[in-house]
Amino acid sequence: MAPAVVLLVLFLLVPIGYTVYLSLRANRVTGGGLGIRRETFVGLENYASVLTDSAYVDGVLRMLLYGVIVVPSMLGLALLFALLLDTPRVRFGAFSRIGIFLPYAVPGVIASLLWGFLYLPDVSPIRDTFEWLGLPAPDFLAPGTVLFSVANIGVWGGVGFNMIVLFTALRGLPPEMYEAARIDGANEVQIALRVKVPLIMPAIVMTGIFAMISTLQVYTEPATLQPLTDTVSQTWVPLMTIYRDAFVNADIYSAAAASVVLALGTLAVSVAVLTLLQRRAFGRDR
């Protein structure tokens, strides 16, 4: 176990400890004349600044709304596709699995650029199609729709991975249970809802937690779209605010505090959801 422990300490525990250390410090000007900037201990001052920063708070609220859209949509589609692919008479099953999974294999930056050009009014074939049909063309990057446009990229890229996880869990169920349900008169829809879904609930909970964690860490999609539109600011989500503070404003201390707050929030949400659902999903296991 020594190599794994060494990697854990060097690349996880040490960076976390150093981030917490930086979050408790700041640069302050001391001395007379022009003064000298020195790194000093400031306690929880950076945390107070983060929690009262309207840009950071607005980014957190926007991220939560993004998660409310993405997580149910992504998991719902993944479960639907997994159940459809697990039916006895499915046709072109292998081709369908590959087709649904392929978007997950596309790097996030490439996917965001792809959708970004599909959203741009001057080059969007979607807008051209609407105009050709004589319908009002949607503005995907408008202030009222940009959140859904960013969420669409997240759903498009995440459904395939979750579908594979759920489909694998379905394939591990004993087929005798399906035969018994059919003998009792259950149709495929009843088998899916009353037999399959309850039995793969642990996999659904696991994918749900992973989806929420990735939602709380959303960065690639809005950051890639930000140069294409004014509706995505530099502080659109918390990680974009952290990046701005650390690498644009050169304030690594505030960025470290904001990172710790985001990490603690992610941990709290994950533990709360797991605690809430583990009795239903895992029985008496802890």
Coordinates of C-alpha atoms in Angstrom, one line a residue:
M1 CA 0.0 0.0 0.0
A2 CA 3.0 2.3 0.4
P3 CA 3.0 3.7 -3.2
A4 CA -0.7 4.5 -3.1
V5 CA -0.3 6.2 0.3
V6 CA 2.6 8.3 -0.9
L7 CA 0.7 9.4 -4.0
L8 CA -2.3 10.2 -1.8
V9 CA -0.3 12.3 0.6
L10 CA 1.8 14.1 -2.1
F11 CA -1.0 14.9 -4.6
L12 CA -4.1 15.2 -2.4
L13 CA -3.4 15.8 1.3
V14 CA -0.4 18.2 0.9
P15 CA -2.2 20.4 -1.7
I16 CA -5.3 20.5 0.4
G17 CA -3.2 21.5 3.5
Y18 CA -1.3 24.1 1.5
T19 CA -4.6 25.6 0.2
V20 CA -6.0 25.9 3.7
Y21 CA -2.7 27.5 4.8
L22 CA -2.9 30.1 2.0
S23 CA -6.5 30.8 2.7
L24 CA -5.6 32.1 6.2
R25 CA -3.0 34.5 4.9
A26 CA -2.9 37.7 2.7
N27 CA -0.5 40.3 1.5
R28 CA -0.4 43.5 3.6
V29 CA 1.6 46.7 3.1
T30 CA 3.8 47.4 6.2
G31 CA 6.4 50.0 7.0
G32 CA 6.7 53.7 6.2
G33 CA 7.3 55.5 2.9
L34 CA 6.2 53.4 -0.1
G35 CA 5.8 50.4 2.2
I36 CA 6.6 46.7 1.8
R37 CA 4.1 44.0 0.9
R38 CA 4.4 41.1 3.3
E39 CA 2.5 37.9 3.6
T40 CA 0.8 37.9 7.0
F41 CA -1.7 35.8 8.9
V42 CA -5.3 37.2 8.7
G43 CA -7.3 34.3 10.1
L44 CA -10.8 34.0 8.6
E45 CA -10.8 37.4 6.9
N46 CA -10.5 35.8 3.4
Y47 CA -13.5 33.6 4.2
A48 CA -15.5 36.5 5.3
S49 CA -14.7 38.4 2.1
V50 CA -15.6 35.4 0.0
L51 CA -19.0 34.8 1.7
T52 CA -19.9 38.5 1.3
D53 CA -18.7 38.8 -2.3
S54 CA -21.8 39.3 -4.4
A55 CA -20.1 37.9 -7.5
Y56 CA -19.2 34.7 -5.8
V57 CA -22.6 34.3 -4.2
D58 CA -24.4 34.9 -7.5
G59 CA -22.1 32.4 -9.1
V60 CA -23.0 29.8 -6.5
L61 CA -26.7 30.4 -7.0
R62 CA -26.3 30.1 -10.8
M63 CA -24.3 26.9 -10.3
L64 CA -27.1 25.4 -8.2
L65 CA -29.7 26.3 -10.8
Y66 CA -27.5 24.8 -13.4
G67 CA -27.4 21.6 -11.3
V68 CA -31.2 21.5 -10.9
I69 CA -31.4 21.5 -14.7
V70 CA -28.5 19.1 -15.5
V71 CA -28.6 16.4 -12.9
P72 CA -32.2 15.2 -13.3
S73 CA -32.1 15.6 -17.1
M74 CA -28.9 13.7 -17.5
L75 CA -29.7 10.9 -15.1
G76 CA -33.3 10.6 -16.5
L77 CA -32.0 10.3 -20.0
A78 CA -29.3 7.9 -19.0
L79 CA -31.7 5.6 -17.2
L80 CA -34.2 5.8 -20.0
F81 CA -31.5 4.8 -22.6
A82 CA -30.2 2.0 -20.3
L83 CA -33.6 0.5 -19.9
L84 CA -34.4 0.7 -23.6
L85 CA -31.1 -1.0 -24.5
D86 CA -31.8 -3.7 -21.9
T87 CA -35.1 -4.8 -23.5
P88 CA -35.1 -8.3 -25.1
R89 CA -36.0 -7.2 -28.6
V90 CA -33.7 -4.2 -28.9
R91 CA -32.3 -3.7 -32.4
F92 CA -28.9 -2.2 -33.2
G93 CA -28.0 -2.3 -29.5
A94 CA -24.2 -2.1 -29.9
F95 CA -24.5 0.8 -32.4
S96 CA -26.9 2.7 -30.2
R97 CA -24.6 2.2 -27.1
I98 CA -21.6 3.6 -29.0
G99 CA -23.6 6.5 -30.4
I100 CA -24.9 7.5 -27.0
F101 CA -21.5 7.1 -25.4
L102 CA -19.5 9.0 -28.1
P103 CA -20.3 12.5 -26.8
Y104 CA -18.6 11.6 -23.5
A105 CA -15.4 10.8 -25.3
V106 CA -15.3 14.3 -26.8
P107 CA -13.1 16.6 -24.6
G108 CA -15.1 19.3 -22.8
V109 CA -13.4 22.2 -24.5
I110 CA -14.0 20.7 -27.9
A111 CA -17.7 20.0 -27.1
S112 CA -18.1 23.6 -25.8
L113 CA -16.6 25.1 -28.9
L114 CA -18.7 22.9 -31.1
W115 CA -21.9 24.0 -29.3
G116 CA -20.7 27.5 -29.1
F117 CA -20.5 27.8 -32.9
L118 CA -23.9 26.2 -33.1
Y119 CA -25.2 28.9 -30.8
L120 CA -23.6 31.9 -32.5
P121 CA -26.3 33.8 -34.5
D122 CA -24.1 34.5 -37.5
V123 CA -23.0 30.9 -38.1
S124 CA -25.7 28.7 -36.4
P125 CA -27.4 26.2 -38.7
I126 CA -30.1 25.9 -36.1
R127 CA -31.1 29.5 -36.5
D128 CA -30.9 29.2 -40.3
T129 CA -33.3 26.3 -40.1
F130 CA -35.8 28.2 -38.0
E131 CA -35.6 31.2 -40.4
W132 CA -36.0 28.9 -43.4
L133 CA -39.2 27.5 -41.8
G134 CA -40.4 31.0 -41.1
L135 CA -40.2 30.7 -37.4
P136 CA -38.6 33.1 -34.9
A137 CA -35.0 32.1 -34.5
P138 CA -34.0 31.5 -30.8
D139 CA -31.1 33.4 -29.3
F140 CA -29.2 30.7 -27.4
L141 CA -26.8 33.2 -25.8
A142 CA -29.3 35.7 -24.6
P143 CA -29.4 36.4 -20.8
G144 CA -32.6 34.4 -20.3
T145 CA -31.5 31.3 -22.3
V146 CA -27.7 31.1 -21.8
L147 CA -28.0 29.0 -18.7
F148 CA -30.1 26.4 -20.6
S149 CA -27.5 26.5 -23.4
V150 CA -24.7 25.7 -21.0
A151 CA -26.7 23.0 -19.3
N152 CA -27.4 21.4 -22.7
I153 CA -23.7 21.0 -23.2
G154 CA -23.3 19.3 -19.8
V155 CA -26.3 17.0 -20.5
W156 CA -25.0 16.1 -24.0
G157 CA -21.6 15.1 -22.7
G158 CA -22.6 13.3 -19.5
V159 CA -25.5 11.1 -20.6
G160 CA -23.3 8.5 -22.2
F161 CA -21.1 7.7 -19.2
N162 CA -24.0 7.4 -16.8
M163 CA -25.9 5.3 -19.4
I164 CA -23.0 2.8 -19.5
V165 CA -22.8 2.6 -15.7
L166 CA -26.6 1.9 -15.4
F167 CA -26.6 -0.4 -18.4
T168 CA -23.8 -2.5 -16.8
A169 CA -25.7 -2.7 -13.6
L170 CA -28.8 -3.9 -15.5
R171 CA -26.8 -6.6 -17.3
G172 CA -25.6 -7.9 -13.9
L173 CA -29.1 -8.7 -12.7
P174 CA -30.2 -12.4 -12.9
P175 CA -32.5 -13.0 -15.9
E176 CA -34.5 -15.4 -13.9
M177 CA -36.2 -12.5 -12.1
Y178 CA -37.4 -11.1 -15.5
E179 CA -38.8 -14.6 -16.4
A180 CA -40.7 -14.8 -13.1
A181 CA -42.1 -11.3 -13.6
R182 CA -43.3 -12.3 -17.1
I183 CA -44.9 -15.5 -15.8
D184 CA -46.8 -13.3 -13.3
G185 CA -48.1 -11.2 -16.2
A186 CA -45.9 -8.2 -16.0
N187 CA -45.1 -6.3 -19.3
E188 CA -41.8 -4.7 -20.1
V189 CA -42.7 -1.3 -18.7
Q190 CA -43.8 -2.9 -15.4
I191 CA -40.6 -5.0 -15.2
A192 CA -38.5 -1.9 -15.8
L193 CA -40.2 0.2 -13.2
R194 CA -40.9 -2.4 -10.5
V195 CA -38.0 -4.8 -10.9
K196 CA -35.1 -3.2 -12.7
V197 CA -35.1 0.3 -11.3
P198 CA -35.3 -0.8 -7.6
L199 CA -32.5 -3.4 -8.1
I200 CA -30.1 -0.9 -9.6
M201 CA -30.8 1.9 -7.1
P202 CA -27.3 1.8 -5.7
A203 CA -25.9 2.5 -9.2
I204 CA -28.4 5.3 -9.7
V205 CA -27.4 6.9 -6.3
M206 CA -23.7 6.5 -7.2
T207 CA -24.1 8.2 -10.6
G208 CA -26.3 10.9 -9.0
I209 CA -23.6 11.8 -6.5
F210 CA -20.9 11.9 -9.2
A211 CA -23.2 14.1 -11.3
M212 CA -23.7 16.5 -8.5
I213 CA -20.0 16.7 -7.7
S214 CA -19.2 17.4 -11.4
T215 CA -22.0 20.0 -11.4
L216 CA -20.5 21.8 -8.4
Q217 CA -17.2 21.9 -10.3
V218 CA -18.6 23.2 -13.6
Y219 CA -16.0 25.4 -15.3
T220 CA -15.1 24.2 -18.8
E221 CA -18.4 25.0 -20.6
P222 CA -19.0 28.5 -19.4
A223 CA -15.3 29.4 -19.5
T224 CA -15.1 28.3 -23.2
L225 CA -18.3 30.2 -24.1
Q226 CA -17.3 33.3 -22.2
P227 CA -15.3 34.9 -25.1
L228 CA -18.2 34.3 -27.5
T229 CA -20.8 36.3 -25.6
D230 CA -21.2 39.1 -23.0
T231 CA -23.8 37.2 -21.1
V232 CA -21.2 34.9 -19.5
S233 CA -19.1 36.9 -17.2
Q234 CA -15.7 36.1 -15.6
T235 CA -17.5 35.2 -12.4
W236 CA -20.4 33.2 -13.9
V237 CA -19.7 30.2 -11.7
P238 CA -17.5 29.9 -8.6
L239 CA -14.6 28.2 -10.3
M240 CA -14.4 31.1 -12.8
T241 CA -14.2 33.5 -9.9
I242 CA -11.5 31.4 -8.3
Y243 CA -9.5 31.4 -11.6
R244 CA -10.0 35.2 -12.0
D245 CA -8.7 35.9 -8.4
A246 CA -5.7 33.5 -8.7
F247 CA -4.5 34.1 -12.3
V248 CA -5.9 37.5 -13.3
N249 CA -5.9 39.5 -10.1
A250 CA -2.9 37.5 -8.6
D251 CA -4.8 37.1 -5.3
I252 CA -4.1 33.5 -4.5
Y253 CA -5.2 33.9 -0.9
S254 CA -8.8 34.8 -1.7
A255 CA -8.8 32.1 -4.4
A256 CA -7.6 29.6 -1.9
A257 CA -10.4 30.6 0.6
A258 CA -13.0 30.4 -2.2
S259 CA -11.7 27.0 -3.2
V260 CA -12.0 25.7 0.4
V261 CA -15.5 27.0 0.7
L262 CA -16.5 25.3 -2.6
A263 CA -14.9 22.0 -1.5
L264 CA -16.6 22.1 1.8
G265 CA -19.9 22.8 0.1
T266 CA -19.4 19.9 -2.3
L267 CA -18.5 17.6 0.6
A268 CA -21.6 18.7 2.5
V269 CA -24.0 18.2 -0.4
S270 CA -22.5 14.7 -1.2
V271 CA -22.7 13.5 2.4
A272 CA -26.3 14.8 2.8
V273 CA -27.5 13.2 -0.4
L274 CA -25.8 9.9 0.4
T275 CA -27.2 9.9 4.0
L276 CA -30.6 10.6 2.7
L277 CA -30.6 7.9 0.0
Q278 CA -28.4 5.2 1.4
R279 CA -31.1 3.5 3.5
R280 CA -33.3 3.3 0.3
A281 CA -30.4 2.2 -2.0
F282 CA -28.2 0.2 0.3
G283 CA -30.5 -1.2 2.9
R284 CA -28.7 -1.3 6.3
D285 CA -25.2 -0.9 4.9
R286 CA -23.2 2.1 6.2

